[in-house]
XYZ file of C-alpha atoms in Angstrom:
382
model
C 7.917 19.295 -34.782
C 6.020 16.682 -36.785
C 7.779 13.858 -34.924
C 6.978 15.430 -31.544
C 3.313 15.795 -32.420
C 3.090 12.250 -33.739
C 4.854 10.878 -30.662
C 2.402 12.595 -28.324
C -0.477 11.217 -30.355
C 0.885 7.677 -30.240
C 1.642 7.705 -26.535
C -1.541 9.384 -25.435
C -1.595 11.848 -22.587
C -2.214 9.525 -19.630
C 1.406 9.120 -18.569
C 2.578 12.560 -19.634
C -0.277 14.323 -17.874
C 0.028 12.264 -14.719
C 3.755 12.861 -14.590
C 3.452 16.608 -14.966
C 2.376 17.162 -11.378
C 4.808 14.669 -9.867
C 7.872 15.880 -7.955
C 11.116 15.312 -9.850
C 12.658 13.660 -6.797
C 11.481 11.235 -4.121
C 11.509 11.960 -0.408
C 13.920 9.129 0.414
C 14.036 10.347 4.017
C 10.351 9.574 4.563
C 9.536 7.964 7.897
C 9.730 4.281 7.049
C 9.817 1.020 8.970
C 11.714 -1.745 7.129
C 12.338 -5.262 8.396
C 14.231 -8.075 6.672
C 13.181 -11.730 6.829
C 14.276 -15.146 5.652
C 11.103 -17.091 4.921
C 10.872 -20.860 4.368
C 8.342 -21.580 1.653
C 7.124 -25.069 0.679
C 5.495 -25.322 -2.743
C 4.272 -28.001 -5.125
C 4.478 -27.168 -8.817
C 4.352 -28.889 -12.188
C 7.820 -28.337 -13.609
C 9.372 -28.821 -17.016
C 12.419 -31.082 -17.236
C 15.362 -29.615 -19.141
C 16.324 -31.786 -22.126
C 19.694 -30.600 -23.582
C 22.960 -31.622 -21.911
C 24.381 -29.143 -19.386
C 26.795 -26.534 -20.693
C 30.458 -27.325 -20.089
C 31.742 -23.960 -21.304
C 30.770 -20.856 -23.247
C 31.435 -22.582 -26.566
C 28.507 -24.828 -25.671
C 26.367 -21.779 -24.879
C 27.266 -20.100 -28.171
C 26.425 -23.224 -30.165
C 23.190 -23.713 -28.228
C 22.113 -20.182 -29.176
C 22.996 -20.793 -32.806
C 21.146 -24.136 -32.869
C 18.080 -22.748 -31.117
C 17.632 -19.643 -33.246
C 18.576 -20.774 -36.745
C 15.957 -21.026 -39.471
C 14.030 -24.277 -39.177
C 15.463 -25.035 -35.745
C 13.699 -27.746 -33.771
C 15.932 -28.105 -30.731
C 13.893 -29.826 -27.980
C 14.231 -27.790 -24.805
C 12.158 -29.855 -22.385
C 11.657 -33.599 -22.033
C 8.332 -33.505 -20.170
C 6.686 -32.382 -16.943
C 6.864 -33.588 -13.356
C 5.105 -32.571 -10.134
C 7.654 -31.587 -7.513
C 7.430 -30.447 -3.878
C 10.298 -28.572 -2.273
C 11.075 -26.035 0.443
C 13.040 -22.877 -0.349
C 14.480 -20.056 1.742
C 13.468 -16.648 0.406
C 15.025 -13.331 1.472
C 12.388 -10.638 1.840
C 11.963 -7.086 3.106
C 8.790 -5.410 4.312
C 8.593 -1.625 4.446
C 5.733 0.556 5.638
C 5.045 4.105 6.780
C 5.623 4.622 10.488
C 2.488 3.854 12.515
C 0.734 2.323 9.492
C -1.901 -0.354 9.991
C -4.018 -2.182 7.466
C -4.051 -0.261 4.204
C -2.736 -1.563 0.887
C 0.390 -3.696 0.433
C 2.233 -3.731 -2.891
C 3.727 -7.200 -3.602
C 6.706 -6.489 -5.854
C 8.458 -9.091 -8.035
C 11.569 -8.175 -10.020
C 12.655 -9.434 -13.416
C 15.583 -11.435 -14.770
C 18.963 -9.817 -14.209
C 17.907 -8.019 -11.010
C 17.167 -8.635 -7.346
C 14.759 -6.817 -5.033
C 16.871 -3.657 -5.309
C 15.234 -3.050 -8.690
C 12.328 -1.692 -6.638
C 14.522 -0.343 -3.820
C 17.559 1.213 -5.479
C 20.375 2.494 -3.250
C 21.669 4.452 -6.249
C 20.179 7.963 -6.210
C 17.046 6.837 -4.351
C 15.580 10.297 -4.807
C 15.265 9.476 -8.507
C 15.070 5.692 -8.836
C 13.515 4.169 -5.715
C 9.953 2.879 -6.147
C 9.717 1.651 -2.544
C 10.524 5.094 -1.134
C 8.065 6.722 -3.513
C 5.284 4.315 -2.525
C 5.897 4.607 1.229
C 5.973 8.389 0.919
C 2.460 8.132 -0.526
C 1.225 5.928 2.326
C 1.612 2.446 0.841
C 3.412 -0.548 2.339
C 5.750 -2.554 0.114
C 6.795 -6.221 0.214
C 10.038 -6.922 -1.645
C 11.895 -10.205 -2.089
C 14.790 -11.783 -3.944
C 13.376 -14.362 -6.298
C 14.668 -17.913 -6.019
C 18.218 -18.133 -7.374
C 19.286 -14.502 -6.860
C 20.350 -12.136 -4.111
C 20.174 -13.601 -0.619
C 17.558 -16.225 -1.509
C 18.347 -19.900 -1.930
C 20.129 -21.047 -5.101
C 19.010 -24.039 -7.151
C 20.126 -25.319 -10.540
C 19.606 -22.986 -13.488
C 18.340 -26.005 -15.418
C 15.565 -26.474 -12.813
C 14.603 -22.917 -11.771
C 11.548 -21.823 -13.765
C 8.314 -19.779 -13.696
C 6.103 -22.549 -12.279
C 8.211 -22.695 -9.101
C 8.525 -18.928 -8.878
C 4.799 -18.312 -9.326
C 4.022 -20.870 -6.615
C 6.476 -19.133 -4.265
C 4.886 -15.752 -4.963
C 1.494 -17.301 -4.239
C 2.587 -18.571 -0.829
C 4.254 -15.262 0.035
C 1.078 -13.400 -0.906
C -1.018 -15.688 1.294
C 1.299 -15.014 4.237
C 1.048 -11.270 3.712
C -2.748 -11.518 3.373
C -2.787 -13.225 6.780
C -0.720 -10.445 8.354
C 2.512 -12.413 8.638
C 5.824 -10.598 8.150
C 3.928 -7.299 7.969
C 4.819 -5.889 11.401
C 2.386 -3.356 12.850
C 0.489 -3.191 9.566
C -1.064 -6.590 10.308
C -3.630 -7.868 7.830
C -3.904 -5.502 4.857
C -7.148 -4.201 3.455
C -5.894 -4.897 -0.062
C -2.968 -6.519 -1.880
C -1.724 -5.371 -5.290
C 0.671 -7.491 -7.347
C 3.430 -5.363 -8.910
C 5.737 -7.077 -11.382
C 8.478 -6.196 -13.817
C 9.314 -8.405 -16.809
C 9.750 -11.983 -15.497
C 8.135 -10.740 -12.284
C 5.086 -9.744 -14.344
C 4.973 -13.183 -15.945
C 4.855 -14.968 -12.592
C 2.371 -12.428 -11.190
C 0.151 -12.938 -14.242
C 0.507 -16.717 -13.912
C -0.587 -16.477 -10.275
C -3.651 -14.482 -11.362
C -4.538 -17.430 -13.619
C -4.133 -20.136 -10.985
C -5.668 -18.102 -8.135
C -7.855 -15.267 -9.500
C -8.855 -13.980 -6.052
C -5.383 -13.824 -4.472
C -4.925 -10.105 -5.201
C -7.198 -7.090 -5.490
C -5.366 -5.494 -8.416
C -2.242 -5.904 -10.522
C 0.370 -3.665 -12.131
C 2.319 -5.528 -14.808
C 5.323 -3.747 -16.284
C 7.910 -4.798 -18.853
C 5.460 -7.228 -20.451
C 3.343 -7.045 -23.609
C 0.723 -9.348 -25.062
C 0.643 -10.461 -28.666
C 3.840 -8.480 -29.284
C 6.572 -9.146 -31.858
C 8.797 -10.670 -29.178
C 7.881 -13.709 -27.115
C 10.670 -13.356 -24.548
C 12.143 -16.531 -26.017
C 15.165 -17.410 -28.092
C 15.572 -14.155 -30.029
C 15.920 -11.899 -26.946
C 18.205 -14.577 -25.494
C 20.376 -14.292 -28.603
C 20.398 -10.501 -28.350
C 21.692 -10.679 -24.779
C 24.789 -12.589 -25.954
C 24.522 -14.723 -22.830
C 27.509 -16.465 -21.247
C 27.891 -18.718 -18.187
C 27.643 -16.390 -15.180
C 30.353 -18.090 -13.116
C 32.851 -17.480 -15.950
C 31.803 -13.851 -16.372
C 32.088 -12.968 -12.676
C 33.667 -15.853 -10.705
C 33.878 -13.814 -7.494
C 30.133 -13.089 -7.566
C 28.544 -16.160 -9.115
C 30.723 -19.153 -8.281
C 27.816 -20.626 -6.285
C 25.725 -21.102 -9.459
C 25.937 -24.032 -11.850
C 26.451 -23.615 -15.593
C 22.708 -23.268 -16.103
C 22.946 -19.668 -14.874
C 23.888 -17.175 -17.555
C 24.212 -13.409 -17.855
C 24.678 -10.885 -20.631
C 28.202 -10.082 -21.727
C 28.846 -6.453 -20.798
C 27.453 -2.999 -20.083
C 26.799 -2.323 -23.775
C 24.614 -5.412 -24.092
C 22.810 -4.189 -20.981
C 22.238 -0.831 -22.683
C 20.938 -2.529 -25.826
C 18.429 -4.717 -24.006
C 17.310 -2.553 -21.058
C 17.942 1.115 -21.919
C 17.355 3.599 -24.735
C 19.372 6.705 -25.523
C 19.154 9.483 -24.534
C 16.666 8.598 -21.796
C 19.170 7.503 -19.151
C 22.301 8.657 -17.409
C 25.420 6.480 -17.946
C 26.010 6.151 -14.203
C 22.560 4.580 -13.759
C 23.394 2.092 -16.508
C 26.757 1.345 -14.874
C 25.050 0.792 -11.516
C 22.627 -1.717 -13.043
C 25.571 -3.508 -14.678
C 27.591 -3.624 -11.446
C 24.641 -5.085 -9.534
C 23.249 -7.404 -12.226
C 22.124 -10.900 -11.283
C 22.359 -14.081 -13.400
C 19.275 -15.933 -14.582
C 18.571 -19.608 -15.126
C 18.434 -20.811 -18.714
C 15.223 -22.690 -17.901
C 13.712 -19.535 -16.356
C 14.062 -17.657 -19.614
C 13.250 -20.321 -22.160
C 10.213 -21.754 -20.354
C 8.470 -18.362 -20.355
C 6.912 -19.310 -23.678
C 4.919 -22.029 -21.882
C 3.418 -19.783 -19.155
C -0.370 -19.472 -19.217
C -1.214 -15.754 -19.113
C -4.959 -16.015 -19.786
C -6.234 -14.452 -16.562
C -9.807 -14.311 -17.842
C -11.225 -14.989 -14.363
C -9.346 -12.178 -12.638
C -11.863 -9.433 -11.865
C -9.684 -6.740 -10.327
C -8.214 -3.702 -12.110
C -5.045 -4.269 -14.163
C -2.464 -1.764 -15.409
C 0.038 -2.786 -18.113
C 2.937 -0.328 -18.385
C 5.979 -0.420 -20.672
C 8.788 1.810 -21.824
C 8.211 3.368 -25.222
C 11.226 1.570 -26.700
C 11.056 -1.714 -24.765
C 13.050 -4.138 -26.924
C 12.463 -7.271 -24.863
C 8.702 -6.872 -24.434
C 7.611 -5.125 -27.631
C 10.377 -5.658 -30.150
C 11.582 -2.098 -29.620
C 8.398 -0.002 -29.938
C 5.393 -0.349 -27.625
C 2.901 2.367 -28.655
C -0.225 1.052 -30.352
C -0.086 -2.583 -29.217
C -0.556 -2.691 -25.445
C -4.327 -2.277 -25.011
C -5.476 -4.480 -27.892
C -2.882 -7.088 -27.025
C -3.842 -7.290 -23.349
C -7.640 -7.248 -23.683
C -8.099 -10.982 -24.512
C -6.073 -11.945 -21.425
C -8.074 -9.876 -18.925
C -11.655 -10.114 -20.178
C -13.178 -9.932 -16.691
C -11.012 -7.115 -15.335
C -13.043 -4.290 -13.830
C -10.634 -1.822 -15.432
C -7.851 -2.708 -17.862
C -5.551 0.254 -18.466
C -2.292 0.608 -20.366
C 0.442 3.243 -20.338
C 3.698 3.893 -22.155
C 6.633 5.664 -20.503
C 8.027 8.102 -23.100
C 11.613 7.478 -24.144
C 12.254 4.538 -21.818
C 13.563 1.073 -22.548
C 12.832 -2.210 -20.746
C 14.450 -1.243 -17.423
C 12.298 1.853 -16.930
C 13.093 2.062 -13.190
C 16.511 3.448 -14.163
C 15.357 5.762 -16.946
C 14.919 9.518 -16.833
C 11.750 10.550 -15.001
C 11.246 7.139 -13.440
C 9.093 8.969 -10.909
C 6.666 9.680 -13.734
C 5.948 5.990 -14.105
C 5.756 5.567 -10.316
C 3.126 8.283 -10.227
C 1.061 6.614 -12.938
C 1.268 3.274 -11.124
C 0.186 4.629 -7.750
C -2.436 6.956 -9.215
C -3.920 3.837 -10.806
C -3.961 2.063 -7.429
C -5.550 5.055 -5.738
C -8.161 5.562 -8.452
C -9.041 1.872 -8.111
C -9.986 2.467 -4.478
C -6.874 1.048 -2.778
């Protein structure tokens, strides 16, 4: 009883109250128009150059982790910076309510280890599909596979990094703002950035470089001034191995710079929290996991998140027991941590999803978090 009362006090009532009136399942049969696209995007970005030698095998990966995380370690990860221009092919999907026009478009970006299906799950969509939930409430949703995963173009895992990904998201957002790839919706009245984990980092980075590109932002799976920095310690916890050796049939098209966690139990440790998930949801996320570039992960520490010129409303949302973002316990740190980064925001709000881990889209009552996210958008006037 004492624990329950304390937990409610720590979490606050914003998420719990908002979730109470939300249907337990999503109308996945809602009238929806979805169209898939392959979009060529040309971007110029200032990129870090990977310094260590490429991995030859998993012994190299294991020693790299040990060298990088030991006490007093000073392993140089990057040799410098270089401006680069390149064109990439990005797989994207745009979904909207039937007969929709204008309105608000949610620009979703997924995190490391996932593709766009994180927001559009084919597994029990009535419980775990954010896109269906949003369309059912009248919103249009833009989804895409980030560079290096899914059906999008693959580049070296020693090259792929947040600066490139943020620039790609920026160009995609400009296209959507101009009514391209949006079907009958045309030019939207508003655009809201919606990120998870790495997707929140690149969304936040875009808000720094272009403060007027979006009207609002929802950043999930990210915390500010938290015990973890999404750097070498989480990398160690994932027990990462070269992806092409873990699943040759799936990832043979990636170089040794792409890694993935070892097994379903490592997935559970990093992304889930008992008892707030069903094992089949965990197994689905393991079966569909995507590799991530070593430079993507380890350059996150260099990303500028100080979006002090962004004036729109911002929601930061995390699972209560998010290990990767908060070191395993998020209550009490989100608001104070985020405030210095969003000083000009018209409304900075934070929320904690009770019982959830980092991958809250596959936790129990995922619809509760969807409701909080879209209630925030609606209350912000979009």
